Amino acid sequence: MSVRLTTVFIIFVLSTLAAAHEEEIQQISPDHLHIKGYDVTFNRVPLRVGQEIELSVLVRDEQDTPTTNLDVQGQILDPSVNKELFYSGTRESPPGTYTFLWTPSYAGDYVAQFVFHTEATEIIQPSFAITVTDPRSTYVLVGSIISGLLIAGAGIWLARPQKRKKFQWTPLLTGTGLGALIIIGGYSVSNYYSQGGDKGFVVCGPDGCQLALHIHSQLDIFSCGKRIDLPLEAGDLNKQHTHKERNRLHYHALIKTDPTGTQLLEPEKLRIGELFDYLQMPFTPTCLGQHCNTCDGKPAHTTMTVNGVPNNQLSDYVWKDGDRITIEFR
C-alpha cells in the first residue's frame, strides 16, 4: 500500500512541476514567447553574411505595457556545437525594445538569446532560432549554371553540320562535359557556402587536433581623447595581425583544439595583448600607448568594453569572431 502511495505522490509532484514549467514558458509563435509573466516578441529580419544586423525584442508585462530599464544582454549561440559565439550589450529604443548589433561571418542555423533578470532576480533567457544565408551561395550557383549552359551551347553550335562537314561529336561531348563539370562544381561550392563550410574545420593527427580559423575583430583605441590607429600590415601572419584596415584584427591560422573544435587548447594565441606585445605598446590598467597614470594632469586609467559590455580583463581578454572592442585611457 505504501509503495502505491509513494508512486502516486511522485507522479503528482512531476505533473505539478511539468505544469508549472509549461506556465512559465509558453510559445505563442516562433517569434512570440510568454515567459514568467513577460511577453517577449522577436523582430525577425533577414540575416546575411557580412551585413551588420539589428536583432531586437519587445518586452511587455501582463498588462501589455512595455517593460523598460531592463539590463539585457544579447547572445548568439551555435546549437550544433553548443557554444556561445557572440555576446553584446543592448540599447533600449523605443521603450521596451532592446536591440544589439551582430555581423554574421558564416551561414548556418543559430540561436539569438536575450538574457535579463526579473524583479525577483530570476534569469530569463528567451531564445529564438535564426538562419543566416550567404549571398555568395546564390551568386556562385547562378554564375556556374549560366557559364555551364553557355559552354554547352558553344559545343552544340560548333558540332552542327556544315557545308563540307558532318555533325561533329567531339565539340558536342567536350562542351557538354565541361558545362556539366562547371555546374556540378558550382553547386558544390554553393552548398559549401550555404552550410557555413568556411567557418573552420578540425584536422586531427598523432599530435592532436587543430582548428583552421579565419576570424576578425574590430578594435577602437583612444588615449586621453585621441584615437590610436594601429600600423598597417602589423603582426605575424601566423598570429594576430592587421592589414590595410588598420584597427581590424585578423587571425588566419591553425590553433590546437579538442576533436569537436569547441574548446581551444591555445587560447593565448587570441589574447588581445599578444598584438600589443608585438607592437611594444603598453596596455595595462595604468598605461595605454604613450600615456600613463594621468591625462592632462588628472588621474586616469584604462577601461575596455566588448560589444558594449564592460570587461576588466584588458590585455588578457581572448577575443571572438565579430567582437567590437573599445579601449580607452581617460
PDB file of N, CA and C in Angstrom, residues 9 16 33 55 69 86-88 94 123 139 141 145 148 203 236 259 272-273 289 298 301 329:
ATOM      1  N   PHE A   9       2.327   9.791  -5.286  1.00  0.00           N
ATOM      2  CA  PHE A   9       2.860  11.084  -4.855  1.00  0.00           C
ATOM      3  C   PHE A   9       3.915  11.592  -5.835  1.00  0.00           C
ATOM      4  N   THR A  16       2.896  18.288 -11.410  1.00  0.00           N
ATOM      5  CA  THR A  16       2.811  19.680 -10.961  1.00  0.00           C
ATOM      6  C   THR A  16       3.965  20.501 -11.505  1.00  0.00           C
ATOM      7  N   LEU A  33       7.039  34.656 -27.283  1.00  0.00           N
ATOM      8  CA  LEU A  33       7.074  33.797 -26.103  1.00  0.00           C
ATOM      9  C   LEU A  33       6.393  34.488 -24.934  1.00  0.00           C
ATOM     10  N   LEU A  55      19.268  42.947 -34.112  1.00  0.00           N
ATOM     11  CA  LEU A  55      18.415  41.913 -33.535  1.00  0.00           C
ATOM     12  C   LEU A  55      17.733  42.514 -32.310  1.00  0.00           C
ATOM     13  N   ASN A  69      13.852  49.834 -18.842  1.00  0.00           N
ATOM     14  CA  ASN A  69      15.018  49.887 -17.939  1.00  0.00           C
ATOM     15  C   ASN A  69      15.507  48.512 -17.492  1.00  0.00           C
ATOM     16  N   PHE A  86      28.955  34.824 -29.616  1.00  0.00           N
ATOM     17  CA  PHE A  86      28.987  36.286 -29.575  1.00  0.00           C
ATOM     18  C   PHE A  86      28.084  36.762 -28.447  1.00  0.00           C
ATOM     19  N   TYR A  87      28.487  37.818 -27.770  1.00  0.00           N
ATOM     20  CA  TYR A  87      27.609  38.447 -26.785  1.00  0.00           C
ATOM     21  C   TYR A  87      27.749  39.955 -26.895  1.00  0.00           C
ATOM     22  N   SER A  88      26.721  40.651 -26.452  1.00  0.00           N
ATOM     23  CA  SER A  88      26.726  42.107 -26.601  1.00  0.00           C
ATOM     24  C   SER A  88      25.749  42.730 -25.615  1.00  0.00           C
ATOM     25  N   PRO A  94      12.653  51.969 -29.193  1.00  0.00           N
ATOM     26  CA  PRO A  94      11.846  52.745 -28.252  1.00  0.00           C
ATOM     27  C   PRO A  94      11.665  52.010 -26.928  1.00  0.00           C
ATOM     28  N   ILE A 123      16.625  34.610 -13.678  1.00  0.00           N
ATOM     29  CA  ILE A 123      17.196  34.824 -15.008  1.00  0.00           C
ATOM     30  C   ILE A 123      16.197  34.373 -16.067  1.00  0.00           C
ATOM     31  N   TYR A 139      25.185  33.577 -55.795  1.00  0.00           N
ATOM     32  CA  TYR A 139      25.989  34.103 -56.899  1.00  0.00           C
ATOM     33  C   TYR A 139      26.755  32.981 -57.603  1.00  0.00           C
ATOM     34  N   LEU A 141      26.146  29.710 -57.599  1.00  0.00           N
ATOM     35  CA  LEU A 141      25.268  28.751 -58.267  1.00  0.00           C
ATOM     36  C   LEU A 141      24.736  29.312 -59.581  1.00  0.00           C
ATOM     37  N   ILE A 145      25.741  27.960 -63.406  1.00  0.00           N
ATOM     38  CA  ILE A 145      24.711  27.456 -64.323  1.00  0.00           C
ATOM     39  C   ILE A 145      24.770  28.208 -65.652  1.00  0.00           C
ATOM     40  N   GLY A 148      27.997  27.193 -67.448  1.00  0.00           N
ATOM     41  CA  GLY A 148      27.901  25.825 -67.953  1.00  0.00           C
ATOM     42  C   GLY A 148      27.019  25.722 -69.177  1.00  0.00           C
ATOM     43  N   VAL A 203      41.306  19.327 -38.015  1.00  0.00           N
ATOM     44  CA  VAL A 203      42.188  18.298 -38.571  1.00  0.00           C
ATOM     45  C   VAL A 203      42.893  17.618 -37.401  1.00  0.00           C
ATOM     46  N   ASP A 236      52.625  39.143 -37.020  1.00  0.00           N
ATOM     47  CA  ASP A 236      52.968  37.911 -37.729  1.00  0.00           C
ATOM     48  C   ASP A 236      51.718  37.360 -38.409  1.00  0.00           C
ATOM     49  N   PRO A 259      38.739  17.519 -30.235  1.00  0.00           N
ATOM     50  CA  PRO A 259      38.278  16.926 -31.503  1.00  0.00           C
ATOM     51  C   PRO A 259      37.007  17.553 -32.064  1.00  0.00           C
ATOM     52  N   ILE A 272      44.191  39.398 -26.593  1.00  0.00           N
ATOM     53  CA  ILE A 272      44.311  40.674 -27.294  1.00  0.00           C
ATOM     54  C   ILE A 272      45.646  41.354 -27.017  1.00  0.00           C
ATOM     55  N   GLY A 273      46.229  41.098 -25.844  1.00  0.00           N
ATOM     56  CA  GLY A 273      47.509  41.710 -25.513  1.00  0.00           C
ATOM     57  C   GLY A 273      48.667  41.198 -26.340  1.00  0.00           C
ATOM     58  N   GLY A 289      49.583  53.051 -24.569  1.00  0.00           N
ATOM     59  CA  GLY A 289      50.415  53.792 -25.502  1.00  0.00           C
ATOM     60  C   GLY A 289      51.417  54.662 -24.773  1.00  0.00           C
ATOM     61  N   LYS A 298      45.368  65.035 -14.824  1.00  0.00           N
ATOM     62  CA  LYS A 298      44.338  64.439 -13.975  1.00  0.00           C
ATOM     63  C   LYS A 298      44.509  62.918 -13.951  1.00  0.00           C
ATOM     64  N   HIS A 301      42.874  56.069 -16.023  1.00  0.00           N
ATOM     65  CA  HIS A 301      43.097  54.626 -16.035  1.00  0.00           C
ATOM     66  C   HIS A 301      42.489  54.042 -17.311  1.00  0.00           C
ATOM     67  N   PHE A 329      41.819  55.140 -22.457  1.00  0.00           N
ATOM     68  CA  PHE A 329      42.590  55.599 -21.299  1.00  0.00           C
ATOM     69  C   PHE A 329      42.135  57.019 -21.015  1.00  0.00           C
TER      70      PHE A 329
END
